[in-house]
PDB file of C-alpha atoms in Angstrom:
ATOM      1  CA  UNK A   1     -26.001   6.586 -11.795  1.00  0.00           C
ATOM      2  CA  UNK A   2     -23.270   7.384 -14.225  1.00  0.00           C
ATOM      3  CA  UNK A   3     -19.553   7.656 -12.856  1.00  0.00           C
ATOM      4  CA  UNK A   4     -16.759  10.040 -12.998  1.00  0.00           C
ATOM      5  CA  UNK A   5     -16.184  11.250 -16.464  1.00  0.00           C
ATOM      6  CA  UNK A   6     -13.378  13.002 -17.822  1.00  0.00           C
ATOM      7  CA  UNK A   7     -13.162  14.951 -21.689  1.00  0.00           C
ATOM      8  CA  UNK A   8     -11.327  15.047 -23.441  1.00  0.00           C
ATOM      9  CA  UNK A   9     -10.067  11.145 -23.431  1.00  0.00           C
ATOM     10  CA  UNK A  10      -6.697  11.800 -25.026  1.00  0.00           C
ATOM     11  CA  UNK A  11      -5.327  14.950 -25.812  1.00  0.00           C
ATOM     12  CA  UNK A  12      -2.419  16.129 -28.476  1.00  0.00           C
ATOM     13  CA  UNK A  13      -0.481  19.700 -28.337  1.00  0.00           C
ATOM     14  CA  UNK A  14       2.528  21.362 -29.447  1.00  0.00           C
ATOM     15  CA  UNK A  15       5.056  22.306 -26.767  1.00  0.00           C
ATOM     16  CA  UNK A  16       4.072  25.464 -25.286  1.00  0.00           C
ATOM     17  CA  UNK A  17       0.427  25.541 -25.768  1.00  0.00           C
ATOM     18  CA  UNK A  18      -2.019  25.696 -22.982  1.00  0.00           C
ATOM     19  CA  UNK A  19      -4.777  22.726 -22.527  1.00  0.00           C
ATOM     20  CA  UNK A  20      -7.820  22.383 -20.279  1.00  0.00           C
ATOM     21  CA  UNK A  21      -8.826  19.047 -18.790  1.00  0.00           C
ATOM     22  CA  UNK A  22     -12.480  18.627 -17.846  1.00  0.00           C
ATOM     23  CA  UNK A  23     -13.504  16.465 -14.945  1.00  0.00           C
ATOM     24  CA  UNK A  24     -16.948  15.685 -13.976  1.00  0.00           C
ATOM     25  CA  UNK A  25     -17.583  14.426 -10.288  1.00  0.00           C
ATOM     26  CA  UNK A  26     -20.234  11.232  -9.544  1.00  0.00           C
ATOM     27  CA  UNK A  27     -23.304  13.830  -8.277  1.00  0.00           C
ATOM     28  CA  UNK A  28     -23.206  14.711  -4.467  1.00  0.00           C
ATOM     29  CA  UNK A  29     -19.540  13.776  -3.973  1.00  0.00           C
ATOM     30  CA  UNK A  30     -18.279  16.762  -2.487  1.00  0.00           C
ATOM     31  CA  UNK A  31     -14.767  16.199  -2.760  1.00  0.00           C
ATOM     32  CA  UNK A  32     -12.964  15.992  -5.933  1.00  0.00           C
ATOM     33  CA  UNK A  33      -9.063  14.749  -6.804  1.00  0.00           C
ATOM     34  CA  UNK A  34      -6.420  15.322  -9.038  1.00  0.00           C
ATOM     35  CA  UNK A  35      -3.702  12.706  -9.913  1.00  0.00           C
ATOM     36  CA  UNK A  36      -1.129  12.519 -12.546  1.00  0.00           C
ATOM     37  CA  UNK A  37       0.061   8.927 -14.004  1.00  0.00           C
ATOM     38  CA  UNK A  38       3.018   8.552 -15.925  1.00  0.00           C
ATOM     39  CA  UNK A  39       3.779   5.408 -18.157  1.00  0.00           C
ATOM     40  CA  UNK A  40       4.807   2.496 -15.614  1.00  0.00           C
ATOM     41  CA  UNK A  41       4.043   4.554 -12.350  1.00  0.00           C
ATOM     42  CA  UNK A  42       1.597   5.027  -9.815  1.00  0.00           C
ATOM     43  CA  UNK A  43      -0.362   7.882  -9.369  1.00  0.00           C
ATOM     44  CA  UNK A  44       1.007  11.567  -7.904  1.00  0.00           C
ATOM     45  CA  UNK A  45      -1.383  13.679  -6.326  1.00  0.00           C
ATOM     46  CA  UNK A  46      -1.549  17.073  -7.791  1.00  0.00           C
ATOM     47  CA  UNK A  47      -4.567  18.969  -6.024  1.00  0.00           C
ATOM     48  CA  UNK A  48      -7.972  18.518  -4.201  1.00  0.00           C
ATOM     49  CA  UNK A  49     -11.252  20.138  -3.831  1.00  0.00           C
ATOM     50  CA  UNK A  50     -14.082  20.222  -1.114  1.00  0.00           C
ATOM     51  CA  UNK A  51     -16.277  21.856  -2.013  1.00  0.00           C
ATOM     52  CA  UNK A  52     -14.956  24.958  -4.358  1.00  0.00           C
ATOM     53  CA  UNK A  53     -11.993  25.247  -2.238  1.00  0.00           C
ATOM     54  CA  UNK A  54      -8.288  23.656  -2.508  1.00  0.00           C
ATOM     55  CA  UNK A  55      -7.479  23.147   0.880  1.00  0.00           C
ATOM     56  CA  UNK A  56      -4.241  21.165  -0.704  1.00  0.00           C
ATOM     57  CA  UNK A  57      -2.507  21.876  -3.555  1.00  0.00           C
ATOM     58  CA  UNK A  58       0.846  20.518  -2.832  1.00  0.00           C
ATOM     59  CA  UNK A  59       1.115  18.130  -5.238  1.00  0.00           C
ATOM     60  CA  UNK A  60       1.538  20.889  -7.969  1.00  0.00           C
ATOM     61  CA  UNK A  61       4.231  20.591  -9.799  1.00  0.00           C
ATOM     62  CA  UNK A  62       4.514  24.330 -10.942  1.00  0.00           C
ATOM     63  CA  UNK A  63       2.795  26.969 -11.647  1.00  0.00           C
ATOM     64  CA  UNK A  64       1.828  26.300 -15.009  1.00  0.00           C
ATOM     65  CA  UNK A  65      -0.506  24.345 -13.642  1.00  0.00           C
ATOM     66  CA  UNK A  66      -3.800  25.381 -11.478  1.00  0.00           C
ATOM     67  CA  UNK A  67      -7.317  23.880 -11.372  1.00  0.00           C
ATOM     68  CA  UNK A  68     -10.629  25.000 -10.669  1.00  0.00           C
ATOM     69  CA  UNK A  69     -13.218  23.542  -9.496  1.00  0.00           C
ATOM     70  CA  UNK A  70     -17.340  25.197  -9.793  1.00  0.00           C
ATOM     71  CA  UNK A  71     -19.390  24.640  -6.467  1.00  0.00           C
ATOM     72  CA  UNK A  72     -19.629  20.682  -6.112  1.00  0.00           C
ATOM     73  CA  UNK A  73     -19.599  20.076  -9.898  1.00  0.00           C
ATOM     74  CA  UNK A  74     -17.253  20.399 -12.416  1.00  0.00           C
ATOM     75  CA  UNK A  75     -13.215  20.924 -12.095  1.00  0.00           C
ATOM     76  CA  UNK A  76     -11.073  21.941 -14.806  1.00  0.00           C
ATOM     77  CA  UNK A  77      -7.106  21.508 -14.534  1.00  0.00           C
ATOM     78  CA  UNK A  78      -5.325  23.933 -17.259  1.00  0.00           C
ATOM     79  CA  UNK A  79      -1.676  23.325 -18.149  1.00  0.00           C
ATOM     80  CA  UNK A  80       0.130  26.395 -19.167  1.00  0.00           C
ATOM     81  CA  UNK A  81       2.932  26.921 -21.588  1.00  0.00           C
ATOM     82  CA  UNK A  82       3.078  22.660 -21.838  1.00  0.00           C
ATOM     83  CA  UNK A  83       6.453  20.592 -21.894  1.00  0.00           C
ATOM     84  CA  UNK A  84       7.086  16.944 -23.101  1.00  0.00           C
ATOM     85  CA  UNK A  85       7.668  16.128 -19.477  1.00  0.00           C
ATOM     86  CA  UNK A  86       3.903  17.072 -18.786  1.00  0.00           C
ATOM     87  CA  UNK A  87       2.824  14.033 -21.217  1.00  0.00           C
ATOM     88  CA  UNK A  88       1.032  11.483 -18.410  1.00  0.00           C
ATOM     89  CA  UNK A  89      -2.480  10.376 -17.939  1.00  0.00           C
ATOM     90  CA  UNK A  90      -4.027  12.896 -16.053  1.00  0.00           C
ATOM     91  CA  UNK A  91      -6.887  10.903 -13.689  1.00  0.00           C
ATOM     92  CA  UNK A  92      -9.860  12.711 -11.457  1.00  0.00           C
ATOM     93  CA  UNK A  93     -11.578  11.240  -8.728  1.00  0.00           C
ATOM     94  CA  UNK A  94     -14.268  12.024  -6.681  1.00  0.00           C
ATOM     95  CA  UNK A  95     -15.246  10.877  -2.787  1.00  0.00           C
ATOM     96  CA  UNK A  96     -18.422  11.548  -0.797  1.00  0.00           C
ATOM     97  CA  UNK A  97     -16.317  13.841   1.637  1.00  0.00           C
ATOM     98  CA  UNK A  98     -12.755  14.394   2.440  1.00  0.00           C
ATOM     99  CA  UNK A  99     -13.046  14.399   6.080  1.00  0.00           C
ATOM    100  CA  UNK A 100     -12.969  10.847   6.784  1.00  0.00           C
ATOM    101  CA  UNK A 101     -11.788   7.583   4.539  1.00  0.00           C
ATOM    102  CA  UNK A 102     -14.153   7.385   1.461  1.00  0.00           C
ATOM    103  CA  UNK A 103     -13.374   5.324  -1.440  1.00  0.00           C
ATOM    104  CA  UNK A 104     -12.702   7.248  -4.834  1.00  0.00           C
ATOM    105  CA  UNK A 105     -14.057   6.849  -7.880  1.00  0.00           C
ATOM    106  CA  UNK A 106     -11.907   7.593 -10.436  1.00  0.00           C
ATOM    107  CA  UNK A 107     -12.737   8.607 -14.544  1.00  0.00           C
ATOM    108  CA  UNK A 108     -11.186   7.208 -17.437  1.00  0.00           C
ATOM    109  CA  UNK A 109      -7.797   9.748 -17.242  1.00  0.00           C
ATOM    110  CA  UNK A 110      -7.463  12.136 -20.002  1.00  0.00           C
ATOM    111  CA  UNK A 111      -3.910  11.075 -22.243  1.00  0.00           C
ATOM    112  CA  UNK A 112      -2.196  14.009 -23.083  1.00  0.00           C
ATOM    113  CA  UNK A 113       0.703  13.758 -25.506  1.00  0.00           C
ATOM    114  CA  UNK A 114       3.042  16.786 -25.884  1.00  0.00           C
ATOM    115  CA  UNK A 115       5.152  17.070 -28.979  1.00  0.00           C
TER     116      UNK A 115
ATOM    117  CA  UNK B   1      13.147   6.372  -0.892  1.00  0.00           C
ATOM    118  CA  UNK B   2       9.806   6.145  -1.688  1.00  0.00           C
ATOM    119  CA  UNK B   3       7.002   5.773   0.853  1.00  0.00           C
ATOM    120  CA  UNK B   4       5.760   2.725  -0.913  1.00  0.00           C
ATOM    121  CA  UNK B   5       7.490   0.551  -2.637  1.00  0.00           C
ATOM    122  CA  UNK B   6       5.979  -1.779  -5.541  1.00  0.00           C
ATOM    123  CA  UNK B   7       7.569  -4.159  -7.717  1.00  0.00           C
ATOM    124  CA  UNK B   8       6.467  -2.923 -10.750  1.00  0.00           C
ATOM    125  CA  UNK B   9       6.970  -6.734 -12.891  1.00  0.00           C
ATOM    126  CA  UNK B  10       5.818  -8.220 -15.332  1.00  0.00           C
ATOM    127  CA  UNK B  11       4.340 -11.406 -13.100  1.00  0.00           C
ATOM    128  CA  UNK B  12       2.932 -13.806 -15.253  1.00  0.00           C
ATOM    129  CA  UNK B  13       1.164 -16.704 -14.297  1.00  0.00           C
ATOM    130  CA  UNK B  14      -1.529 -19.658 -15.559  1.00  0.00           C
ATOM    131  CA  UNK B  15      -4.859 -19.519 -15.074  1.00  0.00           C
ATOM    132  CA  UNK B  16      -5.987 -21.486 -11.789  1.00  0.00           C
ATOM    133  CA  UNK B  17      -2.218 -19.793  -9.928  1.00  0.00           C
ATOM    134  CA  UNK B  18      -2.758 -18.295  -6.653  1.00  0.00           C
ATOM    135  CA  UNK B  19      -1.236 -14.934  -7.308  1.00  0.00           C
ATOM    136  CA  UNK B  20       0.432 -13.086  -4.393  1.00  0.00           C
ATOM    137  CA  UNK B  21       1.231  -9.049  -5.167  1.00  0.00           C
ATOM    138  CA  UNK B  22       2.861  -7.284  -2.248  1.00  0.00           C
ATOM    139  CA  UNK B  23       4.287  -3.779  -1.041  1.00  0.00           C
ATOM    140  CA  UNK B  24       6.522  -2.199   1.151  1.00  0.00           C
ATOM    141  CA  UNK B  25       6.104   1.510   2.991  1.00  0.00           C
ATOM    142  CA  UNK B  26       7.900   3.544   5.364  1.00  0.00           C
ATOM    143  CA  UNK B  27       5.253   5.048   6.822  1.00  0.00           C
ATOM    144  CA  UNK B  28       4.437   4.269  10.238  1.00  0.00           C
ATOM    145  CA  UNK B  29       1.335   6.872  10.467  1.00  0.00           C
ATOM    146  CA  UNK B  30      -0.603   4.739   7.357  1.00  0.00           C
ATOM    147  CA  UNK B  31      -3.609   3.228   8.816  1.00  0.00           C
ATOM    148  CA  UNK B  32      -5.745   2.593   5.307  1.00  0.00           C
ATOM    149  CA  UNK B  33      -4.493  -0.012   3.243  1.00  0.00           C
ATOM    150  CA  UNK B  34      -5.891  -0.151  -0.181  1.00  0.00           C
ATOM    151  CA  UNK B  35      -5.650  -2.169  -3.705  1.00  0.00           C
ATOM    152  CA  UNK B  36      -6.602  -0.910  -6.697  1.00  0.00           C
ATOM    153  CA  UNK B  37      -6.914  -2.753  -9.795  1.00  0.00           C
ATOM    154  CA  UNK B  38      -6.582  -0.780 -13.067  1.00  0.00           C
ATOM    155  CA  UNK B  39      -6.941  -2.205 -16.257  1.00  0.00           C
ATOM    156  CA  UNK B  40      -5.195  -1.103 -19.862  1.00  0.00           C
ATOM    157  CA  UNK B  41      -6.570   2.498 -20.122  1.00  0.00           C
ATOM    158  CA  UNK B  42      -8.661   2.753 -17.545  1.00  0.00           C
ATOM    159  CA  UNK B  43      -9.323   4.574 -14.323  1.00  0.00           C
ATOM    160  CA  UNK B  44      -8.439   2.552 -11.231  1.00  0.00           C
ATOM    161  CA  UNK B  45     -11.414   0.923  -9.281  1.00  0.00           C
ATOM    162  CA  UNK B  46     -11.282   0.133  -5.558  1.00  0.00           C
ATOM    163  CA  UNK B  47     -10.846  -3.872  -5.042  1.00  0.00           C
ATOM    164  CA  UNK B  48     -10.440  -4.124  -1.212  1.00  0.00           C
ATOM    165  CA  UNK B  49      -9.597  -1.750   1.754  1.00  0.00           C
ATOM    166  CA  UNK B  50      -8.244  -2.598   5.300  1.00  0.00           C
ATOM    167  CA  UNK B  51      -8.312  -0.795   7.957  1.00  0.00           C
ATOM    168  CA  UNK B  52      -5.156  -0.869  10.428  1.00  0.00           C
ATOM    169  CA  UNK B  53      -3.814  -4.458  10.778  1.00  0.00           C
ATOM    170  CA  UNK B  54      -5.232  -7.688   9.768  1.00  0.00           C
ATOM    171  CA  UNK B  55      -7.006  -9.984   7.160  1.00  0.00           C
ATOM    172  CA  UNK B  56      -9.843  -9.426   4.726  1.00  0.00           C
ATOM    173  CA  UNK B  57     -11.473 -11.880   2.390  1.00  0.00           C
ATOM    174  CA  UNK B  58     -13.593 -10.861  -0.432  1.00  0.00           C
ATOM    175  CA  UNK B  59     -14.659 -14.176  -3.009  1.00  0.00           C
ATOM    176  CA  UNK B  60     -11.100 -14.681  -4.859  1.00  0.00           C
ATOM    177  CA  UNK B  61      -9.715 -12.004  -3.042  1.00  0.00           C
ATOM    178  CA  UNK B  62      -7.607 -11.278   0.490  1.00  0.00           C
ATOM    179  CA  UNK B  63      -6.011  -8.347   1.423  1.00  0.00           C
ATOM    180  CA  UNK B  64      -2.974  -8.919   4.355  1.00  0.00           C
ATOM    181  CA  UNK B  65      -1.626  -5.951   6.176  1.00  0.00           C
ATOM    182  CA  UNK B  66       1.483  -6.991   8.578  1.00  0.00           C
ATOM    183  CA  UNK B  67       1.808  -3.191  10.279  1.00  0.00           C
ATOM    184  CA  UNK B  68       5.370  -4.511  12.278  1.00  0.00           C
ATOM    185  CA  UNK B  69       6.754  -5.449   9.144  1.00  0.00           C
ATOM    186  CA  UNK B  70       5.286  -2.797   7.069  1.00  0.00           C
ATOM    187  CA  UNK B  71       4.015  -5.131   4.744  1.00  0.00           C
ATOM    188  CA  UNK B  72       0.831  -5.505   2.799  1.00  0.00           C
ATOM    189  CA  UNK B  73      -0.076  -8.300   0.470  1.00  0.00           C
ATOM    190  CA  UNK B  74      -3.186  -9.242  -1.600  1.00  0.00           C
ATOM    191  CA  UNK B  75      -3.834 -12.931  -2.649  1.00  0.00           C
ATOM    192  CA  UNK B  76      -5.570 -14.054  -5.494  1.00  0.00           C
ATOM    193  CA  UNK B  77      -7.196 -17.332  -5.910  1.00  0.00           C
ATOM    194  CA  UNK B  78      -8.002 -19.627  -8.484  1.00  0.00           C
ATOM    195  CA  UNK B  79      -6.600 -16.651 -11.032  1.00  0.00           C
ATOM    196  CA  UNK B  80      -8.456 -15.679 -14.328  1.00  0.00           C
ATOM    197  CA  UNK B  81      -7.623 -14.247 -17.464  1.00  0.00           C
ATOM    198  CA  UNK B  82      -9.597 -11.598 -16.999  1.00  0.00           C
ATOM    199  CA  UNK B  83      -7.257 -11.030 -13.851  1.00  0.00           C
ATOM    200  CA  UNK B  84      -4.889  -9.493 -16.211  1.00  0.00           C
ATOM    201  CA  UNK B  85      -4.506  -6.179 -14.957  1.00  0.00           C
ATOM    202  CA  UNK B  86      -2.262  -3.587 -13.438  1.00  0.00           C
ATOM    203  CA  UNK B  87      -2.582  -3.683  -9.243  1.00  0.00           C
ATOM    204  CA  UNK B  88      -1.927  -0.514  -7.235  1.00  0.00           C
ATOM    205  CA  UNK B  89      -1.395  -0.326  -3.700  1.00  0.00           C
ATOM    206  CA  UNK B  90      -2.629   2.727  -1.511  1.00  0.00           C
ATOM    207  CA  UNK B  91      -2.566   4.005   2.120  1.00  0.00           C
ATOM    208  CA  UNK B  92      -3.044   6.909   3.829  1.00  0.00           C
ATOM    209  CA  UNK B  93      -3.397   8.143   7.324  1.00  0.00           C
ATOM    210  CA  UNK B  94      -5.539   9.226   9.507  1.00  0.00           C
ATOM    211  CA  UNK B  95      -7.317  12.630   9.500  1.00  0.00           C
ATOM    212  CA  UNK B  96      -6.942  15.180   7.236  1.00  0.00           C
ATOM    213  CA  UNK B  97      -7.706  14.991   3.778  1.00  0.00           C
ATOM    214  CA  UNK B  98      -7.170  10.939   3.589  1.00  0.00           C
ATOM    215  CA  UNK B  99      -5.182  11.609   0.384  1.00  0.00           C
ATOM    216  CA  UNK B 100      -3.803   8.345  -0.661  1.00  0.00           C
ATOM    217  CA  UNK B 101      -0.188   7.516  -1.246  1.00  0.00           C
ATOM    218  CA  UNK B 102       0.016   4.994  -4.138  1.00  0.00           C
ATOM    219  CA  UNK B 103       2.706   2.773  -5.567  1.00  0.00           C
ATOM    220  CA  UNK B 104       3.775   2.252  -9.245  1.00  0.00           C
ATOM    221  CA  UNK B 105       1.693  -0.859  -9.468  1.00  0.00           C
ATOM    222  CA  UNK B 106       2.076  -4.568 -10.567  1.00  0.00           C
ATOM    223  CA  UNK B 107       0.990  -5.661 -14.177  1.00  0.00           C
ATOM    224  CA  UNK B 108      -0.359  -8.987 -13.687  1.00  0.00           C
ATOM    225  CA  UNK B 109      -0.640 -11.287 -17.169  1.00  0.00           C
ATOM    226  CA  UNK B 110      -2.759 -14.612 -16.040  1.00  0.00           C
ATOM    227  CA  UNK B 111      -2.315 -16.458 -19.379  1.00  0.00           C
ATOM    228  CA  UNK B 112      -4.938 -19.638 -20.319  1.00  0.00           C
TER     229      UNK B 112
END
């Protein structure tokens, strides 16, 4: 079956301009991440759905950003008002369940470039 | 400090090197032990888990965890050039949401 896809694959904006990421899970995984990579790091955990609920959303780093996520399908992580430190490979994965260890599948990351 | 420490390299090798990647944490409560292999833009993609302490082989590939030390290690055999990749460590606990705590990754360049 097809894998975890994300859209747009790279993404360019203007400083201060609001962008949506689209993440779409591997069918029947219930539980659904959101990382952030930026150039020569690892990845930092943003937020994380079971279901339609964030049970953890810790790894936000402020409140311009939030994500939603649509019963077990779709998520969508918006960036308001964007800087140039929010440039980063933004990466979804998805996991059977969250309630015990399940290996994640991750999409292709979305680039986004802020000018 | 970080919890998991990675050197981040360049480590370049020839093909046919046994490759060695390692990382440190501070974490006593990690019990999952992960590498990840990610190549140029890419998502990462699970290469090996361990659970707790201990060895696990996989073809080329062995994953050490050393849980006194806080140590992990993965070994790669007979490298390739299609080994040229960036390699991420991961652990997490136990319980919870299993969220994984990664480091910044090794590149790894096996050259012909």
């Amino acid at each position: 079956g097809a894998g975890v896809s994300q859209s747009p694959s790279n993404k360019v904006t203007e400083k201060g301009k609001d962008v949506e990421l689209r993440c779409d899970p591997i069918s029947g995984h219930t539980a659904l991440y959101w990382y952030r990579q930026r150039l020569g790091q690892g990845l930092e955990f943003l937020i994380y759905f079971q279901g339609n609920s964030a049970p953890d959303k810790s790894g936000l780093p402020s409140d311009r950003f939030s994500a939603e996520r649509t019963g077990e399908s779709v998520s969508t992580l918006t960036i308001q008002r964007t800087q140039q430190e929010d440039s980063a490979v933004y990466l979804c994965a998805s996991t059977l369940m969250s309630s015990s260890y399940n290996e994640q599948f991750f999409g292709p990351g979305t680039r986004l470039t802020v000018l | 400090q970080k919890e998991v420490e990675q050197d981040p390299g360049p480590l370049s090798v020839p093909e046919g090197a046994i490759v060695s990647l390692n990382c440190t944490y501070s974490n006593s409560a990690f019990q999952y032990f992960m590498w990840y292999r990610q190549y140029s833009r890419k998502g990462p993609e699970l290469l090996m888990y361990t659970y707790s302490s201990g060895n696990k082989e996989d073809g080329r590939f062995t994953a050490q965890v050393d849980k006194s030390s806080k140590y992990i290690s993965l070994f790669i055999r007979d490298s390739q050039p299609s080994d040229s990749a960036t390699y991420l460590c991961a652990m997490s606990g136990v319980g919870g949401s299993y969220i994984p705590t990664f480091g910044r990754g090794t590149s790894l360049i096996v050259h012909p």
